[in-house]
mmCIF file of C-alpha atoms in Angstrom:
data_model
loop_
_atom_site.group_PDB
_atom_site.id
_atom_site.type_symbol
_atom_site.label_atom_id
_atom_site.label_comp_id
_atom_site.label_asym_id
_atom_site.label_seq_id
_atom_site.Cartn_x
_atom_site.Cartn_y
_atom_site.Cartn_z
ATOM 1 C CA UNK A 1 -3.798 4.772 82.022
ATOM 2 C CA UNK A 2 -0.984 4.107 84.494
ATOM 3 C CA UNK A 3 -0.029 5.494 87.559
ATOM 4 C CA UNK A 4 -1.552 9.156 87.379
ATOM 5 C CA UNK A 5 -1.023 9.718 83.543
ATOM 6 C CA UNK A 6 -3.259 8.415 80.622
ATOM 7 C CA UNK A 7 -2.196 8.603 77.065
ATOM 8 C CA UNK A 8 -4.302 7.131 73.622
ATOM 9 C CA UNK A 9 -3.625 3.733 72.107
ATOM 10 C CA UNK A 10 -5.192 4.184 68.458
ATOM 11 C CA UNK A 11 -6.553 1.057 66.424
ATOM 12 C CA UNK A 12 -4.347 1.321 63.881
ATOM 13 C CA UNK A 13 -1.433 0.899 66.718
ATOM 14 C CA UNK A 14 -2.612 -1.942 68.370
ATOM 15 C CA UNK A 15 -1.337 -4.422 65.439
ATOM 16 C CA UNK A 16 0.256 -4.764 62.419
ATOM 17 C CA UNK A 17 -2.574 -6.315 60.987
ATOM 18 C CA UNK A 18 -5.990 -4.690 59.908
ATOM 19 C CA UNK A 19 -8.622 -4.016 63.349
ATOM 20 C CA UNK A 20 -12.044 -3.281 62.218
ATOM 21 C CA UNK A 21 -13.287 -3.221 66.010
ATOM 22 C CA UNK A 22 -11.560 -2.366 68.826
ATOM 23 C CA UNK A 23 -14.012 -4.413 70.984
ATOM 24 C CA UNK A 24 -12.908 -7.782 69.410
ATOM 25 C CA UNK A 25 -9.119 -7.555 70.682
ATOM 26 C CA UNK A 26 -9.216 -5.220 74.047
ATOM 27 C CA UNK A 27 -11.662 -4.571 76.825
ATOM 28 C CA UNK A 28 -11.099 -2.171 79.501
ATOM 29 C CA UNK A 29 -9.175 -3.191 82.160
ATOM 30 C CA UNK A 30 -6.840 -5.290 80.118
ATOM 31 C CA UNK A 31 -3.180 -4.691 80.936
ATOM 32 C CA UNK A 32 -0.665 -3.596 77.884
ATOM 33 C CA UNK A 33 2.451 -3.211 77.157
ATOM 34 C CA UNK A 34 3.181 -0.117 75.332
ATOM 35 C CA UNK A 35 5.554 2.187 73.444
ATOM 36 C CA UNK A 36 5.316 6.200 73.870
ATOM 37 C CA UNK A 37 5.778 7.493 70.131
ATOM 38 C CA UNK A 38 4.384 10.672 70.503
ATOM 39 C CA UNK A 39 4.185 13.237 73.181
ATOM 40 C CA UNK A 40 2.202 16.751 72.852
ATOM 41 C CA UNK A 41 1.575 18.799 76.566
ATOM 42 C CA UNK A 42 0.439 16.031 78.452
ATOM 43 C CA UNK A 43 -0.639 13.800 75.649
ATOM 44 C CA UNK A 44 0.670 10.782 75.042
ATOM 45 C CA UNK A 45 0.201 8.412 71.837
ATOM 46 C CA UNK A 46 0.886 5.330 72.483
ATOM 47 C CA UNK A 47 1.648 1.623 70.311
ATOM 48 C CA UNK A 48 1.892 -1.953 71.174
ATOM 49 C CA UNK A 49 2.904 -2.662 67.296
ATOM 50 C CA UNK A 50 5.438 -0.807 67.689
ATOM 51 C CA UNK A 51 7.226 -3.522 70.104
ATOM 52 C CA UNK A 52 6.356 -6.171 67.586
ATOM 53 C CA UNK A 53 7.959 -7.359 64.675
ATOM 54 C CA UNK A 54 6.056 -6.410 61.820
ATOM 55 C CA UNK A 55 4.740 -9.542 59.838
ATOM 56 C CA UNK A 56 7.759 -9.740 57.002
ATOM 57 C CA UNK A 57 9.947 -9.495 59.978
ATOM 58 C CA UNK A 58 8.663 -12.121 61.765
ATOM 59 C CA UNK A 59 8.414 -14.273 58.148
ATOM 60 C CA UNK A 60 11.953 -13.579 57.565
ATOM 61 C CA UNK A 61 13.173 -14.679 60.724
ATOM 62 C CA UNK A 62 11.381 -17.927 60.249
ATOM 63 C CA UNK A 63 12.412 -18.974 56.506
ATOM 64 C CA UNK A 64 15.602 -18.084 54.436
ATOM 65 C CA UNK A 65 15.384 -18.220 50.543
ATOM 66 C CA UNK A 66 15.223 -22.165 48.959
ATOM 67 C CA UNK A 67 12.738 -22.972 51.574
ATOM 68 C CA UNK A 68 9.362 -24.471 50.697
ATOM 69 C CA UNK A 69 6.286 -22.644 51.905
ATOM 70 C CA UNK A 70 2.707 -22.606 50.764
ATOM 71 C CA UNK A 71 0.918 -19.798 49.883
ATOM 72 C CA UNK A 72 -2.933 -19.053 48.699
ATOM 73 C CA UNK A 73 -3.421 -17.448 45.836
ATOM 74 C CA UNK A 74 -5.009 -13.898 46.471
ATOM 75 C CA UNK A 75 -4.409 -11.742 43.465
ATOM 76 C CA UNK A 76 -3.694 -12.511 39.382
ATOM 77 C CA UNK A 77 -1.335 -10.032 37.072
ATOM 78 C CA UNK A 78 -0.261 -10.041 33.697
ATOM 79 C CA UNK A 79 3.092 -11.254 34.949
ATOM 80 C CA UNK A 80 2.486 -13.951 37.397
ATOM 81 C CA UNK A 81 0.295 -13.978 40.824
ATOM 82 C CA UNK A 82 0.389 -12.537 44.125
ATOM 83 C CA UNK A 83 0.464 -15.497 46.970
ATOM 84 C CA UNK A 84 0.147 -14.814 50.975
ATOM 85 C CA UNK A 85 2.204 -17.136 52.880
ATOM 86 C CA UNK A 86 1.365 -15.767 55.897
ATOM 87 C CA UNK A 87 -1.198 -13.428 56.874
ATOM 88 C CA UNK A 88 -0.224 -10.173 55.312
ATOM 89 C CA UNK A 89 2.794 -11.493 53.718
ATOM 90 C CA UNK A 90 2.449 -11.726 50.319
ATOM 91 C CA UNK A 91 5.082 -12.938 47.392
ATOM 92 C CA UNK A 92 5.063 -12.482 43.757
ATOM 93 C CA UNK A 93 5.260 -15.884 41.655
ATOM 94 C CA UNK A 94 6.262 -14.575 38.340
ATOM 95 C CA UNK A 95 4.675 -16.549 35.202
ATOM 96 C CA UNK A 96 8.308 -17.278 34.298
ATOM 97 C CA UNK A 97 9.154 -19.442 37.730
ATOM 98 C CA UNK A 98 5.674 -21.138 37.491
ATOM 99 C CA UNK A 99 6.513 -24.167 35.291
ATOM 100 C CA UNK A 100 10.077 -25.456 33.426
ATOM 101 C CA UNK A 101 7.551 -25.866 30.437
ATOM 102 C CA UNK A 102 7.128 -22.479 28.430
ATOM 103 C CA UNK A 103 4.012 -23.369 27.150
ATOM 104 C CA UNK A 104 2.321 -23.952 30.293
ATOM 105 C CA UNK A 105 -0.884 -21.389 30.587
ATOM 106 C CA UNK A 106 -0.307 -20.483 34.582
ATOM 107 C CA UNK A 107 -3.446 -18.005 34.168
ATOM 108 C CA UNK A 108 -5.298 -21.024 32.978
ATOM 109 C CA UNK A 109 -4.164 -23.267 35.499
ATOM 110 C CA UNK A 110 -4.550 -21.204 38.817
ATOM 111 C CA UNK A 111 -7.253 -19.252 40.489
ATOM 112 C CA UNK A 112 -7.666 -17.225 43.637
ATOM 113 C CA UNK A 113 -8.320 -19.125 46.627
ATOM 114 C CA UNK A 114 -5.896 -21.733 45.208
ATOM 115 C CA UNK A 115 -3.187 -22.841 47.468
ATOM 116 C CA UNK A 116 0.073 -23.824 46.115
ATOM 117 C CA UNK A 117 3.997 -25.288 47.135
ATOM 118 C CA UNK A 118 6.509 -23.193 46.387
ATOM 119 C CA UNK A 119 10.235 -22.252 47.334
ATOM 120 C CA UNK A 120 11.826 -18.606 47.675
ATOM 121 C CA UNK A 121 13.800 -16.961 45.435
ATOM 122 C CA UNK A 122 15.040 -13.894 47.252
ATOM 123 C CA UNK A 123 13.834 -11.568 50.277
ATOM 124 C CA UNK A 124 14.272 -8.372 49.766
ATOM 125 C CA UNK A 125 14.399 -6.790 53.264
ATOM 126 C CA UNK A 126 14.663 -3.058 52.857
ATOM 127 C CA UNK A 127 11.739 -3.012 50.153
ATOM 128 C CA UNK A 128 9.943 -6.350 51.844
ATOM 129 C CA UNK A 129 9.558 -7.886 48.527
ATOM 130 C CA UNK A 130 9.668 -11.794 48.084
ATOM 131 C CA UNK A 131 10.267 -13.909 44.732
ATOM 132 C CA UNK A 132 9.356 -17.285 44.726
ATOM 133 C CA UNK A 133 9.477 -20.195 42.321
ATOM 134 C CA UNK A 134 7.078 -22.929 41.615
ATOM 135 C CA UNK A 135 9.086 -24.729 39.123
ATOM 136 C CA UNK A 136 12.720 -24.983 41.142
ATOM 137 C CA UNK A 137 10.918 -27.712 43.182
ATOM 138 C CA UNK A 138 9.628 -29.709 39.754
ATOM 139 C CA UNK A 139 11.898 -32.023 38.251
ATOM 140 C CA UNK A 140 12.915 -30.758 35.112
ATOM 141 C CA UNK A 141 12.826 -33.794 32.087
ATOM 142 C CA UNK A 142 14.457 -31.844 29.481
ATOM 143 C CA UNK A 143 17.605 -30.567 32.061
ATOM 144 C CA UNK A 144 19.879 -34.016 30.782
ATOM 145 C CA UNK A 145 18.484 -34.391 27.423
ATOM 146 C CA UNK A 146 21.252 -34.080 24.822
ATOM 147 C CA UNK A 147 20.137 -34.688 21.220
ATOM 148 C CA UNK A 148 21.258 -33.921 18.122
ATOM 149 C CA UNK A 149 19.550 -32.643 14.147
ATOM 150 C CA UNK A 150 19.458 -35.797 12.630
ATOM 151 C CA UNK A 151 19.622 -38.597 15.478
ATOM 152 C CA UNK A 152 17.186 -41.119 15.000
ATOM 153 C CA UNK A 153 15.821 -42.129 18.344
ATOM 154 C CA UNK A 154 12.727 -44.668 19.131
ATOM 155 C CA UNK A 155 9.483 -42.802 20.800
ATOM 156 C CA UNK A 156 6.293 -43.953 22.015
ATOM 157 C CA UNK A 157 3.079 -43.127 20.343
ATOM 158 C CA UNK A 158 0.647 -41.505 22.628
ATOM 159 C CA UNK A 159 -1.548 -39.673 20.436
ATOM 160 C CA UNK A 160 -2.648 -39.367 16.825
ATOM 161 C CA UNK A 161 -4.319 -36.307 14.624
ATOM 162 C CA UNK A 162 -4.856 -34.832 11.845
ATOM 163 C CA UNK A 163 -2.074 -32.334 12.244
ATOM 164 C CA UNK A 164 0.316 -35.277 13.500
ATOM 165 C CA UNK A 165 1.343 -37.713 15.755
ATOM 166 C CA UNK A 166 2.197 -36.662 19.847
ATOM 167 C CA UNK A 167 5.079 -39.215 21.402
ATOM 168 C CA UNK A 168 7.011 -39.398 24.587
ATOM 169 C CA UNK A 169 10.698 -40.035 24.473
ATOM 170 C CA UNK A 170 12.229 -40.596 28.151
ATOM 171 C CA UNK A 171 9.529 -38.473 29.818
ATOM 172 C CA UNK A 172 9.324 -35.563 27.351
ATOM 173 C CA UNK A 173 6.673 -34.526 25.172
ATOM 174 C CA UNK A 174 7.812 -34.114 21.129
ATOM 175 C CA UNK A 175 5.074 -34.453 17.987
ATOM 176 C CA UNK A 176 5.764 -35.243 14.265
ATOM 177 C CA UNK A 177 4.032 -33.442 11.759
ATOM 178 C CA UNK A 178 1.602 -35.335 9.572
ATOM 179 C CA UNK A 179 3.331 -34.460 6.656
ATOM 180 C CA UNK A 180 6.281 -36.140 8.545
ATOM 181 C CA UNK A 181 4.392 -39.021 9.911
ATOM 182 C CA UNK A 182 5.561 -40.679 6.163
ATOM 183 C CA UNK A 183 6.842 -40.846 2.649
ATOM 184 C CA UNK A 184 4.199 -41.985 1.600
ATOM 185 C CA UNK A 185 1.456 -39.527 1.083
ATOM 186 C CA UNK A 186 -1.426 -42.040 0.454
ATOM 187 C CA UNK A 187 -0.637 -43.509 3.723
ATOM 188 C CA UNK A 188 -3.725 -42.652 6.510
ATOM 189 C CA UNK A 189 -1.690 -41.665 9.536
ATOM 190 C CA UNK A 190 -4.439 -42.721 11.498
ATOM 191 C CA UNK A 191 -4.741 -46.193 10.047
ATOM 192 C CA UNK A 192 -1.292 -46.353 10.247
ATOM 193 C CA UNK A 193 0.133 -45.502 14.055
ATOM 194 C CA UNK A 194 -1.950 -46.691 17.103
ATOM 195 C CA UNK A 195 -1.123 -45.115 20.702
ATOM 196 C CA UNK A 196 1.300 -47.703 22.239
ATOM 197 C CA UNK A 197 3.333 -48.255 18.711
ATOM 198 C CA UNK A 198 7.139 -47.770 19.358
ATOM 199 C CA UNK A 199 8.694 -46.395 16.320
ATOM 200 C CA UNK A 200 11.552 -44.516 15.163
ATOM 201 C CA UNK A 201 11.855 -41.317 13.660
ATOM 202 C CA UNK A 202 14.663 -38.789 12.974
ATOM 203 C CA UNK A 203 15.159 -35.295 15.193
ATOM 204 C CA UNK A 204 14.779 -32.437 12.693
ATOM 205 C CA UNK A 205 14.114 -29.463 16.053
ATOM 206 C CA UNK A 206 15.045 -29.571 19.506
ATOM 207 C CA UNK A 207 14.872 -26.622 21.809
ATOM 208 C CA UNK A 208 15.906 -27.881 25.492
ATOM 209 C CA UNK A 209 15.043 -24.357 26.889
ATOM 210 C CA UNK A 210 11.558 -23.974 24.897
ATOM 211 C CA UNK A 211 10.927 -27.676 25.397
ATOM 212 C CA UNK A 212 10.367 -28.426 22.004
ATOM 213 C CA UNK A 213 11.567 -31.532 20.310
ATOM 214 C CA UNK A 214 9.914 -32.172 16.769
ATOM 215 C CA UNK A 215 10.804 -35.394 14.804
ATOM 216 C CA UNK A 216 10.169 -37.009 11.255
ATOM 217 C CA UNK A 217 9.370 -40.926 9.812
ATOM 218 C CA UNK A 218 9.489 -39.405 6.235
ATOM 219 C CA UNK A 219 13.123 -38.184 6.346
ATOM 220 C CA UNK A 220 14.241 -41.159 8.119
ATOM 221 C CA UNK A 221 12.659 -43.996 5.600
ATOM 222 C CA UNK A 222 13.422 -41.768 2.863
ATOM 223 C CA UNK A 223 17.232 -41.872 3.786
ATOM 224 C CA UNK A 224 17.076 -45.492 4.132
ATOM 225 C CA UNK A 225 15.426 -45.692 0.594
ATOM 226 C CA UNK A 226 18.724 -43.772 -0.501
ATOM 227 C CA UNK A 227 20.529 -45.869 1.017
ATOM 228 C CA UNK A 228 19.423 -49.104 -0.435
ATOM 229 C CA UNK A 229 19.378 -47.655 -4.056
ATOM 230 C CA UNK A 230 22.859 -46.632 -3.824
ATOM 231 C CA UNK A 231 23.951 -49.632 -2.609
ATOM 232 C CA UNK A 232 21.874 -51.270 -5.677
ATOM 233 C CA UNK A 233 23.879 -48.926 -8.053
ATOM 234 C CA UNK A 234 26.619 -50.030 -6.514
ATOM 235 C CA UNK A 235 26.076 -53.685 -6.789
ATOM 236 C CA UNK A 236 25.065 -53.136 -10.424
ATOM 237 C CA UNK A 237 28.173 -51.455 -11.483
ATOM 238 C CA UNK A 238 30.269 -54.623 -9.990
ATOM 239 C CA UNK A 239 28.132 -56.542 -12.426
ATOM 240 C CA UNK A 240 28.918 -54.624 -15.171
ATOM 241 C CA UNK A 241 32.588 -54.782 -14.748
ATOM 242 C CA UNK A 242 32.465 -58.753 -14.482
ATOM 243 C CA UNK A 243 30.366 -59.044 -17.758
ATOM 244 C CA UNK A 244 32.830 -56.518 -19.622
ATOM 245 C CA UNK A 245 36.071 -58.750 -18.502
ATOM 246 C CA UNK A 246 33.883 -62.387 -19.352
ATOM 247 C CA UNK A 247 33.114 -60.256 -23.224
ATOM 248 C CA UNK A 248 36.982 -59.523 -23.089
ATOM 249 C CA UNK A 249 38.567 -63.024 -22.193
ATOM 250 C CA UNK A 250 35.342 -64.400 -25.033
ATOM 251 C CA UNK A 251 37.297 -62.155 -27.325
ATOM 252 C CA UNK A 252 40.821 -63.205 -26.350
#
């Protein structure tokens, strides 16, 4: 009511965000400030929300897009996860901005309730839509990593299997196959490398966007086998010719 004239304040007016009881945010005699946004004979609806930035608003007048913000976790998709920032402001973290490695599991790795860093993408004011990014505030290990088929590069052990051996090679993750691991097929692989070894091993894939680098021992020692035997032909044949021309001067 004021002066002479009354008009109705609805709940869903007084905020932006969800009332369930009047009684918990207004009492009578409180004093408002209000908006007419209806008027029918001498009825009046009124709205406080209606003078208030609605909750995107507000969030978009705080933070512009590359700024870090946490957000909790409050819904899961086939195609990333919902996150509120801010009560009743809510992003989408697609599966592809969640990690720089592709085979990274984000379903796996997050649940709701969780609360995470992140930095926004975009803001999309007329639909109220925000992207953000977990993995444009990671450091990247593969972004200056330049190799090429058939470099031969030394990598630390840090696991062996059945199916292979699992090395790090200036902070990346690669594995060579077991049937890589050496030329020799009676060797045990697991006899044979111990986490910690520091070998060398030739590139044979390497995938800087699908962080996947893949090497082999076998190629590599059996190129160096090749190697040696040539040059043993090669010795062999100079040999040869020296006998031939000590049978010839005999002769002479």
């Amino acid at each position: 009511k004021f002066n002479h004239v009354s008009g109705m304040l609805r709940i869903s007016q007084v905020s932006h965000h969800r009332i369930d009881k009047i009684d918990d945010v207004l009492k009578k005699g409180d004093k408002v400030t209000v908006k007419v946004i209806k008027k029918e004979g001498n009825r009046l609806d009124l709205s406080i929300k209606a003078l208030l930035p609605t909750p995107f608003a507000q969030f978009k007048s705080e933070h512009k897009v590359g700024d870090r913000v946490k957000g909790v976790v409050v819904s899961k998709l086939p195609f990333g996860v919902i996150l509120e920032m801010a009560k009743d402001v809510k992003g989408l973290l697609h599966k592809n901005e969640y990690s720089w490695n592709p085979k990274d599991n984000f379903d796996a790795y997050l649940k709701i309730g969780d609360e995470i860093e992140v930095a926004i993408l975009s803001i999309d004011s007329k639909n109220e839509k925000i992207s953000l990014s977990k993995r444009a505030i990671e450091y990247n290990p593969w972004s200056k990593l330049n190799l090429r088929l058939g470099e031969v590069i030394q990598v630390r052990v840090e696991k062996v299997t059945n199916d292979g051996i699992f090395i790090s090679y200036e902070s990346v993750d690669g594995f060579i196959p077991a049937k890589e691991a050496h030329n020799d097929p009676k060797v045990n692989i697991a006899d044979h490398y111990q986490v910690g070894d520091v070998v060398e091993a030739k590139v044979i894939e390497f995938d800087k966007e699908g962080w996947n680098l893949k090497l082999s021992v076998k190629k590599l020692l059996d190129q160096r086998e090749r190697a040696e035997y040539e040059k043993y032909l090669g010795d062999q044949e100079e040999e040869t010719i020296k006998l031939g021309d000590l049978i010839d001067l005999e002769k002479k």
